[in-house]
XYZ file of C-alpha atoms in Angstrom:
658
model
C 78.085 135.204 113.673
C 75.220 133.791 111.620
C 76.626 135.430 108.485
C 80.056 133.915 109.158
C 78.522 130.451 109.579
C 76.542 130.830 106.367
C 79.652 131.969 104.491
C 81.592 128.966 105.784
C 78.760 126.587 104.901
C 78.622 128.046 101.394
C 82.380 127.697 100.978
C 82.414 124.076 102.197
C 79.169 122.747 100.743
C 78.262 125.185 97.999
C 78.979 125.054 94.287
C 81.324 127.907 93.377
C 79.790 131.291 94.160
C 76.227 129.989 94.016
C 74.293 130.476 97.250
C 73.057 127.473 99.190
C 69.463 126.432 98.786
C 67.519 127.487 101.930
C 66.362 123.913 102.547
C 69.936 122.616 102.237
C 71.169 125.305 104.621
C 68.456 124.442 107.138
C 69.342 120.742 106.969
C 73.036 121.472 107.469
C 72.301 123.644 110.507
C 70.042 120.899 111.866
C 72.891 118.365 111.627
C 75.258 120.785 113.368
C 72.825 121.322 116.251
C 71.894 117.660 116.623
C 75.467 116.364 116.758
C 77.118 119.507 118.187
C 79.481 119.865 115.236
C 81.376 122.822 113.858
C 81.199 123.487 110.117
C 84.716 122.134 109.667
C 84.023 118.932 111.649
C 80.808 118.350 109.725
C 82.650 118.843 106.427
C 85.244 116.219 107.366
C 82.489 113.751 108.300
C 80.722 114.533 105.005
C 83.993 113.900 103.155
C 84.413 110.546 104.902
C 80.796 109.656 104.111
C 81.354 110.404 100.399
C 84.391 108.104 100.348
C 82.428 105.344 102.081
C 79.658 105.673 99.505
C 82.205 105.586 96.630
C 80.981 109.006 95.476
C 83.894 111.307 94.663
C 81.839 114.449 94.056
C 78.471 113.925 95.756
C 76.203 116.959 95.418
C 74.639 118.440 98.525
C 70.890 118.087 98.312
C 68.060 117.364 100.706
C 68.147 113.678 99.767
C 71.904 113.208 100.193
C 72.027 115.266 103.405
C 69.205 113.269 105.000
C 71.020 110.046 104.120
C 74.187 111.557 105.626
C 72.253 112.546 108.753
C 70.871 109.029 109.097
C 74.371 107.581 108.705
C 75.664 109.782 111.537
C 72.758 108.677 113.706
C 73.399 104.993 112.914
C 77.084 105.382 113.778
C 76.169 106.988 117.106
C 73.738 104.171 117.944
C 76.305 101.500 117.056
C 78.852 103.210 119.306
C 76.355 103.304 122.178
C 75.497 99.609 121.723
C 79.191 98.743 121.803
C 79.642 100.572 125.107
C 76.581 98.884 126.621
C 77.811 95.476 125.483
C 81.232 96.007 127.100
C 79.654 97.171 130.388
C 77.335 94.150 130.689
C 80.325 91.799 130.685
C 81.737 93.334 133.886
C 81.289 91.164 136.969
C 78.320 92.323 139.013
C 79.967 91.704 142.395
C 83.330 93.167 141.510
C 85.147 95.148 144.154
C 85.049 98.865 143.393
C 88.326 100.377 142.326
C 89.969 102.992 144.486
C 89.419 106.526 143.344
C 92.561 108.574 142.754
C 93.269 112.160 141.853
C 93.444 111.207 138.200
C 90.603 108.684 138.290
C 87.350 109.449 140.102
C 85.551 106.659 138.257
C 85.096 104.373 141.294
C 82.754 101.848 139.684
C 84.200 101.982 136.158
C 81.037 103.580 134.810
C 82.920 106.118 132.689
C 84.882 103.599 130.595
C 85.121 104.910 127.055
C 83.252 108.104 127.980
C 85.864 110.219 129.759
C 88.000 112.757 127.958
C 91.756 112.881 128.711
C 93.102 115.992 130.338
C 95.800 118.141 128.773
C 98.893 116.134 127.866
C 97.243 112.829 128.838
C 95.901 109.922 126.826
C 93.282 107.401 127.834
C 94.263 103.777 127.289
C 91.666 101.015 127.472
C 92.011 98.455 130.190
C 93.645 95.141 129.336
C 90.282 93.371 129.409
C 88.769 95.921 127.063
C 91.787 95.650 124.721
C 91.329 91.892 124.580
C 87.716 92.391 123.558
C 88.525 94.845 120.756
C 91.791 93.499 119.342
C 91.918 91.039 116.458
C 92.407 87.529 117.916
C 95.602 85.750 116.893
C 95.558 82.383 115.147
C 96.862 80.507 118.174
C 94.248 81.984 120.525
C 91.403 81.287 118.113
C 92.392 77.635 118.044
C 92.818 77.418 121.815
C 89.676 79.179 122.981
C 86.317 77.329 122.899
C 83.556 78.811 120.804
C 81.048 80.802 122.828
C 77.386 81.238 122.045
C 77.093 83.731 119.218
C 75.338 87.019 119.793
C 72.337 87.929 117.752
C 73.210 89.982 114.686
C 71.290 92.977 115.999
C 73.153 92.887 119.340
C 76.650 93.061 117.846
C 78.268 96.396 117.081
C 79.533 96.616 113.506
C 83.145 97.038 114.628
C 82.983 93.641 116.434
C 81.222 91.670 113.714
C 83.389 88.885 112.272
C 84.477 89.510 108.672
C 82.501 87.585 106.101
C 84.100 84.706 104.225
C 85.891 85.593 100.995
C 83.824 82.954 99.201
C 80.620 84.683 100.352
C 81.621 88.065 98.886
C 79.023 89.953 96.884
C 79.224 91.296 93.322
C 82.420 89.449 92.419
C 83.479 90.374 88.878
C 81.388 93.560 88.811
C 82.984 96.533 87.049
C 83.234 99.633 89.238
C 84.538 101.919 86.462
C 85.349 101.579 82.756
C 87.524 103.785 80.557
C 86.941 103.781 76.778
C 83.890 101.571 77.020
C 83.440 101.858 73.255
C 86.465 99.568 72.792
C 85.575 95.869 73.075
C 86.807 93.918 76.082
C 89.804 91.655 75.433
C 88.891 88.059 74.634
C 91.315 85.358 75.840
C 93.052 83.348 73.093
C 92.054 79.761 72.432
C 95.505 78.534 73.495
C 98.531 80.206 75.134
C 100.947 82.042 72.854
C 104.215 80.356 71.922
C 106.273 83.484 72.696
C 105.953 86.361 75.186
C 104.047 89.314 73.736
C 105.594 91.912 76.061
C 109.141 93.207 76.233
C 109.742 94.652 79.710
C 112.358 97.415 79.995
C 113.134 99.087 83.322
C 113.787 102.804 82.989
C 116.388 103.246 85.754
C 119.707 101.800 86.854
C 119.088 99.440 89.765
C 122.408 100.335 91.412
C 121.210 103.883 92.128
C 118.547 102.524 94.466
C 120.915 100.695 96.790
C 121.770 103.764 98.844
C 122.405 103.606 102.572
C 119.243 104.299 104.551
C 118.922 106.157 107.858
C 121.916 108.299 106.904
C 120.256 111.453 105.586
C 122.233 114.681 106.038
C 120.406 117.985 106.449
C 122.824 119.757 104.114
C 122.164 117.247 101.319
C 118.402 117.371 101.862
C 118.399 121.191 101.761
C 120.436 121.155 98.549
C 118.009 118.754 96.842
C 115.035 120.944 97.791
C 116.786 124.105 96.607
C 117.905 122.536 93.325
C 114.294 121.723 92.534
C 113.322 125.419 92.719
C 116.258 126.349 90.494
C 115.319 123.712 87.900
C 111.740 124.941 87.715
C 112.944 128.539 87.435
C 114.828 127.636 84.258
C 111.801 125.750 82.890
C 109.505 128.735 83.502
C 111.957 131.146 81.878
C 112.251 128.987 78.754
C 108.517 128.291 78.505
C 107.397 131.925 78.949
C 110.457 133.402 77.182
C 111.519 135.472 80.182
C 114.937 137.034 80.701
C 116.816 136.968 83.992
C 115.740 140.521 84.870
C 112.087 139.413 84.976
C 112.834 136.874 87.735
C 113.027 138.304 91.244
C 112.689 137.534 94.934
C 109.183 137.598 96.386
C 110.685 138.627 99.728
C 112.297 141.805 98.362
C 110.300 145.036 98.610
C 109.717 146.808 95.305
C 107.215 148.589 93.104
C 107.933 146.656 89.915
C 105.990 143.544 88.967
C 108.234 140.480 88.946
C 107.986 136.717 88.408
C 108.777 134.764 91.573
C 109.404 131.000 91.545
C 109.383 129.098 94.815
C 107.914 126.366 96.956
C 104.530 126.521 98.683
C 104.915 126.118 102.444
C 103.135 126.841 105.714
C 104.355 129.218 108.396
C 103.430 126.671 111.074
C 104.237 122.993 111.502
C 100.788 122.253 112.954
C 97.364 122.215 111.382
C 96.271 122.213 107.762
C 97.523 124.686 105.183
C 95.195 127.685 104.928
C 95.209 131.090 103.276
C 96.484 132.795 106.428
C 99.448 130.422 106.888
C 100.407 130.263 103.193
C 103.972 131.353 102.407
C 106.315 131.125 99.434
C 109.783 129.701 100.076
C 112.392 131.222 97.776
C 115.615 129.657 96.525
C 118.997 130.420 98.045
C 120.320 132.228 94.998
C 117.234 134.381 94.350
C 115.839 135.124 97.796
C 118.268 133.643 100.363
C 115.654 130.917 101.069
C 113.413 133.507 102.787
C 109.724 132.771 103.254
C 107.189 135.482 102.465
C 103.400 135.492 103.124
C 101.174 135.422 100.050
C 98.187 137.646 99.272
C 95.818 135.742 96.953
C 92.891 138.195 96.892
C 93.286 138.929 93.169
C 93.021 135.256 92.160
C 89.594 133.879 91.173
C 90.566 130.383 92.244
C 93.606 128.398 93.305
C 94.769 124.935 94.347
C 98.010 124.636 96.314
C 99.729 122.086 98.536
C 102.956 122.115 100.608
C 105.977 121.359 98.453
C 104.402 122.535 95.192
C 106.775 124.517 92.967
C 104.906 127.518 91.561
C 105.598 130.615 89.471
C 103.770 133.809 90.460
C 103.589 137.186 88.775
C 103.050 139.910 91.355
C 104.523 142.606 93.557
C 105.747 143.108 97.141
C 105.079 146.811 97.685
C 104.987 146.739 101.484
C 107.852 144.327 102.077
C 105.533 142.264 104.277
C 103.637 140.144 101.729
C 103.744 139.233 98.062
C 100.516 140.117 96.231
C 99.911 137.505 93.556
C 98.438 138.878 90.333
C 98.731 135.747 88.193
C 99.780 132.101 88.484
C 102.058 131.235 85.573
C 101.733 127.829 83.951
C 104.523 125.326 84.602
C 105.380 123.520 81.328
C 104.484 119.854 81.002
C 106.815 117.127 79.882
C 106.273 116.063 76.255
C 103.958 113.158 75.474
C 105.581 109.764 74.967
C 106.388 108.956 71.334
C 108.374 106.385 69.317
C 109.552 105.927 65.772
C 107.195 104.108 63.362
C 109.800 101.348 62.995
C 109.845 100.661 66.750
C 106.047 100.710 66.920
C 105.854 98.244 64.042
C 108.210 95.882 65.901
C 106.021 96.027 68.988
C 102.961 95.467 66.838
C 104.482 92.301 65.359
C 105.401 91.074 68.831
C 101.699 91.112 69.718
C 101.183 88.153 67.375
C 102.869 85.937 69.974
C 105.055 83.963 67.586
C 105.272 83.249 63.840
C 102.680 80.474 63.944
C 100.273 82.090 66.381
C 97.914 83.732 63.879
C 97.509 84.980 60.340
C 99.984 87.796 59.659
C 97.320 89.768 57.787
C 94.886 89.820 60.705
C 94.806 92.402 63.467
C 96.861 91.329 66.537
C 94.961 90.713 69.737
C 95.210 93.494 72.353
C 97.554 93.143 75.291
C 95.912 91.879 78.465
C 97.532 93.515 81.516
C 96.327 93.201 85.124
C 97.232 95.694 87.889
C 96.624 95.016 91.583
C 97.814 96.398 94.900
C 98.191 94.968 98.386
C 97.193 94.188 101.019
C 96.368 90.767 99.572
C 94.573 89.232 102.551
C 92.118 90.372 105.215
C 93.067 91.223 108.797
C 91.768 87.969 110.290
C 93.883 85.465 108.312
C 96.953 84.871 106.162
C 95.234 82.726 103.530
C 95.789 85.260 100.703
C 92.586 84.092 99.009
C 92.204 87.290 96.910
C 95.735 86.823 95.514
C 95.058 83.173 94.606
C 91.800 84.196 92.898
C 93.560 86.936 90.931
C 96.290 84.538 89.782
C 93.650 82.025 88.695
C 91.989 84.732 86.637
C 95.315 85.726 85.041
C 95.915 82.070 84.157
C 92.428 81.493 82.739
C 92.542 84.616 80.541
C 96.200 84.114 79.485
C 97.159 87.588 80.717
C 100.326 89.005 79.166
C 101.468 90.792 82.318
C 100.556 90.890 86.001
C 101.761 93.957 87.903
C 101.506 93.567 91.678
C 102.184 96.496 94.021
C 102.998 95.955 97.706
C 102.607 95.524 100.543
C 102.855 91.737 100.211
C 103.707 90.734 103.782
C 102.216 93.803 105.438
C 103.943 95.066 108.599
C 100.569 96.543 109.643
C 98.683 93.238 109.415
C 97.549 92.366 112.974
C 98.883 88.804 112.841
C 102.211 89.824 111.316
C 102.601 92.688 113.810
C 101.947 90.379 116.774
C 103.993 87.494 115.339
C 101.340 85.100 116.610
C 100.538 82.963 113.570
C 101.364 79.541 112.129
C 102.373 78.430 108.653
C 100.244 75.712 107.007
C 100.781 72.176 108.304
C 102.011 70.917 104.928
C 104.893 73.431 104.801
C 108.342 72.012 105.570
C 110.689 74.539 107.166
C 113.186 74.866 109.998
C 111.520 76.854 112.827
C 114.839 78.069 114.257
C 115.928 79.669 110.984
C 112.545 80.804 109.631
C 112.227 84.461 108.636
C 109.625 86.614 106.899
C 111.254 85.559 103.634
C 110.155 82.016 104.567
C 106.610 83.308 105.077
C 106.635 84.960 101.622
C 108.071 81.829 100.008
C 105.348 79.560 101.396
C 102.303 81.873 101.400
C 102.704 84.078 98.290
C 105.135 82.429 95.887
C 103.003 79.248 95.356
C 100.195 81.306 93.762
C 102.652 82.976 91.364
C 104.371 79.673 90.523
C 101.048 78.032 89.650
C 100.252 81.022 87.448
C 103.591 80.738 85.629
C 103.012 77.016 85.082
C 99.543 77.558 83.624
C 100.567 80.626 81.577
C 104.310 80.267 80.731
C 104.538 83.476 78.666
C 103.251 85.850 81.351
C 105.482 88.599 82.771
C 105.101 89.248 86.514
C 106.264 92.550 88.034
C 106.479 93.095 91.805
C 106.753 96.607 93.285
C 107.642 96.882 97.005
C 106.015 99.093 99.630
C 107.480 100.781 102.709
C 105.099 98.522 104.665
C 106.702 95.325 103.336
C 108.300 93.331 106.157
C 110.600 91.451 103.769
C 112.246 94.623 102.424
C 115.311 95.761 104.359
C 115.262 99.102 102.548
C 113.089 101.142 104.914
C 113.168 104.497 103.094
C 111.384 105.911 100.051
C 112.478 105.955 97.219
C 112.775 102.247 97.837
C 115.085 99.614 96.381
C 113.733 96.211 95.196
C 113.539 93.570 97.926
C 115.290 90.172 98.153
C 116.176 88.193 95.035
C 113.869 85.962 93.028
C 115.544 82.673 93.981
C 115.534 83.431 97.695
C 111.768 84.039 97.580
C 111.057 81.019 95.383
C 109.544 83.095 92.575
C 109.187 81.983 88.924
C 111.815 83.021 86.359
C 109.481 85.412 84.545
C 109.232 87.598 87.675
C 110.872 91.034 87.828
C 111.237 92.901 91.143
C 111.563 96.642 90.562
C 112.014 99.728 92.736
C 109.404 102.024 94.215
C 108.650 104.254 92.359
C 109.687 103.059 88.933
C 108.997 103.722 85.268
C 108.921 100.636 83.038
C 108.260 100.082 79.354
C 105.731 97.382 78.485
C 106.511 97.282 74.759
C 106.096 100.915 73.710
C 103.812 101.882 76.614
C 105.558 103.797 79.418
C 104.058 102.855 82.794
C 104.875 104.737 86.007
C 104.194 102.940 89.303
C 104.412 104.084 92.922
C 103.010 102.299 95.979
C 103.253 105.458 98.100
C 99.694 106.691 98.751
C 100.402 110.223 97.547
C 96.793 110.836 96.496
C 95.484 110.402 100.047
C 98.150 112.718 101.463
C 97.571 115.377 98.803
C 93.870 115.287 99.583
C 94.621 115.871 103.275
C 97.032 118.765 102.689
C 95.663 120.515 99.588
C 94.311 124.052 99.889
C 91.552 124.906 97.401
C 89.978 128.329 97.261
C 87.561 130.311 95.110
C 86.756 128.646 91.811
C 89.671 126.281 91.045
C 90.475 125.447 87.438
C 90.098 121.724 88.213
C 87.006 121.262 90.394
C 86.986 117.425 90.291
C 89.016 115.988 93.157
C 90.635 112.806 91.803
C 91.779 114.169 88.410
C 93.076 117.301 90.156
C 95.181 115.297 92.631
C 96.608 113.183 89.806
C 97.367 116.286 87.756
C 99.626 117.594 90.527
C 102.044 114.701 89.984
C 102.142 115.231 86.220
C 102.638 118.990 86.464
C 105.257 118.706 89.210
C 107.096 115.895 87.362
C 107.381 113.865 90.539
C 105.817 110.754 92.095
C 105.659 112.487 95.508
C 105.629 116.294 95.111
C 104.257 116.864 98.624
C 106.721 118.202 101.224
C 106.655 117.762 104.111
C 104.522 114.596 103.998
C 101.342 114.253 106.039
C 101.507 113.405 109.709
C 100.963 109.687 110.309
C 97.870 110.414 112.387
C 96.103 111.703 109.233
C 96.658 108.470 107.285
C 94.136 105.594 107.124
C 94.109 103.519 110.299
C 95.586 100.013 110.296
C 94.523 96.845 112.083
C 97.334 96.847 114.645
C 96.876 97.824 118.292
C 98.412 101.262 117.702
C 96.500 101.654 114.429
C 99.028 104.159 113.045
C 100.772 103.390 109.705
C 104.507 104.058 109.201
C 103.950 107.099 106.977
C 105.842 108.250 103.887
C 109.367 107.548 105.274
C 111.002 109.919 102.784
C 114.754 110.126 102.320
C 114.872 113.679 100.990
C 118.479 113.323 99.840
C 117.384 110.824 97.191
C 114.041 112.299 96.126
C 115.532 112.921 92.694
C 115.101 109.176 92.075
C 111.338 109.765 92.239
C 111.248 112.355 89.451
C 109.323 111.673 86.240
C 111.975 112.052 83.572
C 112.036 112.978 79.877
C 108.381 112.299 78.929
C 104.998 111.950 80.531
C 104.152 108.294 81.189
C 101.378 106.727 79.131
C 99.938 105.051 82.222
C 100.280 106.064 85.879
C 99.494 103.447 88.555
C 98.796 105.099 91.934
C 97.285 102.668 94.493
C 95.407 104.600 97.163
C 92.923 104.270 100.004
C 90.736 106.711 98.066
C 87.952 105.152 95.961
C 89.354 103.231 92.960
C 89.158 105.161 89.680
C 90.533 105.480 86.159
C 90.833 108.901 84.524
C 92.564 110.543 81.571
C 94.644 113.442 82.908
C 96.844 115.439 80.500
C 96.702 112.486 78.052
C 97.902 110.120 80.791
C 95.783 107.148 81.881
C 95.778 107.419 85.697
C 94.644 104.274 87.524
C 93.981 103.682 91.195
C 93.195 99.939 91.182
C 92.216 100.054 94.849
C 93.397 97.412 97.293
C 92.869 93.761 96.334
C 91.838 93.035 99.899
C 90.267 95.412 102.377
C 90.692 94.885 106.090
C 87.348 93.087 106.361
C 86.462 92.050 102.823
C 87.331 91.748 99.169
C 88.639 94.683 97.154
C 89.267 95.598 93.503
C 91.870 95.378 90.753
C 92.367 96.883 87.280
C 92.638 95.152 83.920
C 93.744 96.897 80.744
C 93.207 95.814 77.154
C 95.796 97.730 75.122
C 95.092 97.631 71.393
C 97.939 97.719 68.818
C 99.271 101.106 67.682
C 98.222 102.401 64.294
C 101.397 102.699 62.198
C 99.692 103.824 58.996
C 100.436 107.533 59.539
C 103.804 109.198 60.091
C 104.095 112.360 62.176
C 105.921 115.431 60.822
C 108.938 115.069 63.142
C 109.339 111.376 62.392
C 107.877 110.245 65.735
C 104.430 108.919 66.488
C 102.683 109.655 69.770
C 101.748 106.508 71.655
C 98.214 107.774 72.364
C 97.633 104.957 74.844
C 94.714 106.920 76.319
C 92.844 106.432 73.010
C 93.474 102.690 72.532
C 93.343 101.335 76.092
C 90.186 99.940 77.644
C 90.565 99.892 81.430
C 88.158 98.243 83.860
C 88.176 98.496 87.657
C 86.711 95.173 88.795
C 85.698 93.663 92.125
C 87.746 90.556 92.861
C-alpha cells in the first residue's frame, strides 16, 4: 500500500521519472494525514492553489508545499469562523425544532456540518441563504446599515468587494511577449483615416440556423465525417495507401494504421488509462469502440474528442496495442502576396498627410478584452469605462471585446432585482435586456468613438449573453447595431469567428475551451509538451477546431458563478453545426481564447495565443491584452511568391491589469 501511494505521489507531484525528494514526500504525506486527503484530492487542491497563485507550473519543493499547507489551514480556519458567525446570530431562546427521521438536529447545531445521505442534497435554510447570497440593489437601498464587523471577525467569503477605484497595481504588466520590441507610443493627434481594414472570414447567413432542433442522425454524421477527413489528411501526409489503413477493432497479426476519436467507456468520471477507447469511423470499423493499450508509449496526452492516428496491432481482438502515435499534419502558416502586404503597410500611415512617406509607419495598437465587465455587486461597468478611456487616450486602432456583456450568471441580472440609473429615460413596460445594454454598455463605446473616430470596435457574443437569442454554440451575432445604440464603426461577429485585421488573421472564441480541456485531458508518462497552457492551446491548432473536445465537460466542473445555483450554462454545443467552428485553410496568426485559467500569451506552432483574462473578476478588477503589431517587412520575396505573415516575430503583446 505504501509503495502504491509513493508511486501515485511521484506520478502526480514528481518531475518525469525522477523520484521525489524524501523531504518533499514526507511533507506531502503530512498534508494528507493532517487534512485526511487522498493523493488525488490533494493534487486537485494543489492545482487550484497554483491557479490562485498565478503559477502555471509551480515546482514541488519544501518551500512551496509549506506555503500550500498554510493556505489549506487558513481556508479551514476561515470556514470554521464563518460557521461560528452564522451560529451566533441564531436567537438564544428559539423554540427547538422537531426531530424527524431525516433530521435529528433538534437544536440546529449541525447546520453546515451534516453530510447528505445517498440521493439527497442539503439545502441551507432561508435565513442562511439570505446571509450568504449577494444582496440586490433594491434591498441594499432599503435596509439600514448595521454596525460593521471587525475585519478579523469576517470570513473572506462574506467580505464586501473592494471599490474599483481602490484596486491595486493598476496598469501593471502580468506577461509580455517579444519584450525586445518597443511598446507602441500613441500618436500626437488622431489619424485622418482608419488604419485597419476588417474582413470577416465567414458568411453571416450560415450562422442563423435554427437552435434547439438538433437531430441525432445529423450529429452522428458530423462526428463521423471528421474522422474520415482526418484519415485522408494522415494518408496524404505520411504517404500511406488504403491497404495500410485498418480498423482497430478487427483482430489481426499485421501492424496497421488506425484513425479514430479518443473516447471513454464510461459517461462518469475523468478519462483514465483504463477507460480509454478508440472510436472508429462507420466505413472503417462500423463505429466500434476498442480499448487501447498504451504500455509501449513513453508519454502521451489525450482528451475526449481528439482525432488521432495510431500505428499498432490488435492480436487478441480485445484491445489495440499502440506502437506509435502518428503526427497529424498542421495547416499551413498564413501568408500573403508582397503586393497585398505593401498595401497594408501603406494603410498604417493613416492617410496621405499623416506622416512622411519615407519614415517607418507606426505599429498597430490593438486591445483585446473579455467579459464579464463588472463585478458581482453592481452594474456600473467601471472596468469597461476605464478600458474605453484608455483606448481613447492611446488612439487605439481596434478594440476587440469578447462576451459576456450582460451576463446571465451575474447575480443581479439573474434575480432581475436592479434599477437603471436615474438619468436614463425609458418606458418600464417595454424595457428589455436590450434596453439595459443600450443604457449601460453602449454609452462607453459611443464616447470612445467620439474621442477616437477612426477606431474599429468588434464585439463577440458569449453563450452567457442575455441579449443573444441564439442559445447554441457555434453562436450567431446578437441584435443589430442600431437597436443597441452602438457607434457606426462597431462590428458584431459570430462566436467563434476568424477575422482579418489588415493582413493578420485573428481567431476568436469566447467558449472557455482551455478550462474544459484541462479538466478532461489525460497525460501520462513523459508527454512531448510538459507545459500546461501551451499544450492546451496546441490541441486546438493540431485539431483544426475551436472546440475539439467531445463530449464537453459537465457543468459541475466549470468555474462557479455568483448566482444562487452557482452552476454556469456549460458549452451548449449544437453538434450538427460544429463544422462552423473549424479553423479553415491556414493557421491563424493570433488566437484569442478567454479563459478562467491564469491570463497568458504564448507562441504555439508560430501562432500567438492570448488569454487576456476577464476584465472584471467577481470581486475585483481583472486584466486585458494590448498588442503592438509592427509593419511587415516587404523587402524580401519568398520562393513561391508569398510572404509569411510572421506576426509572432513582430507583435509585442502585454497582459495588463486594468
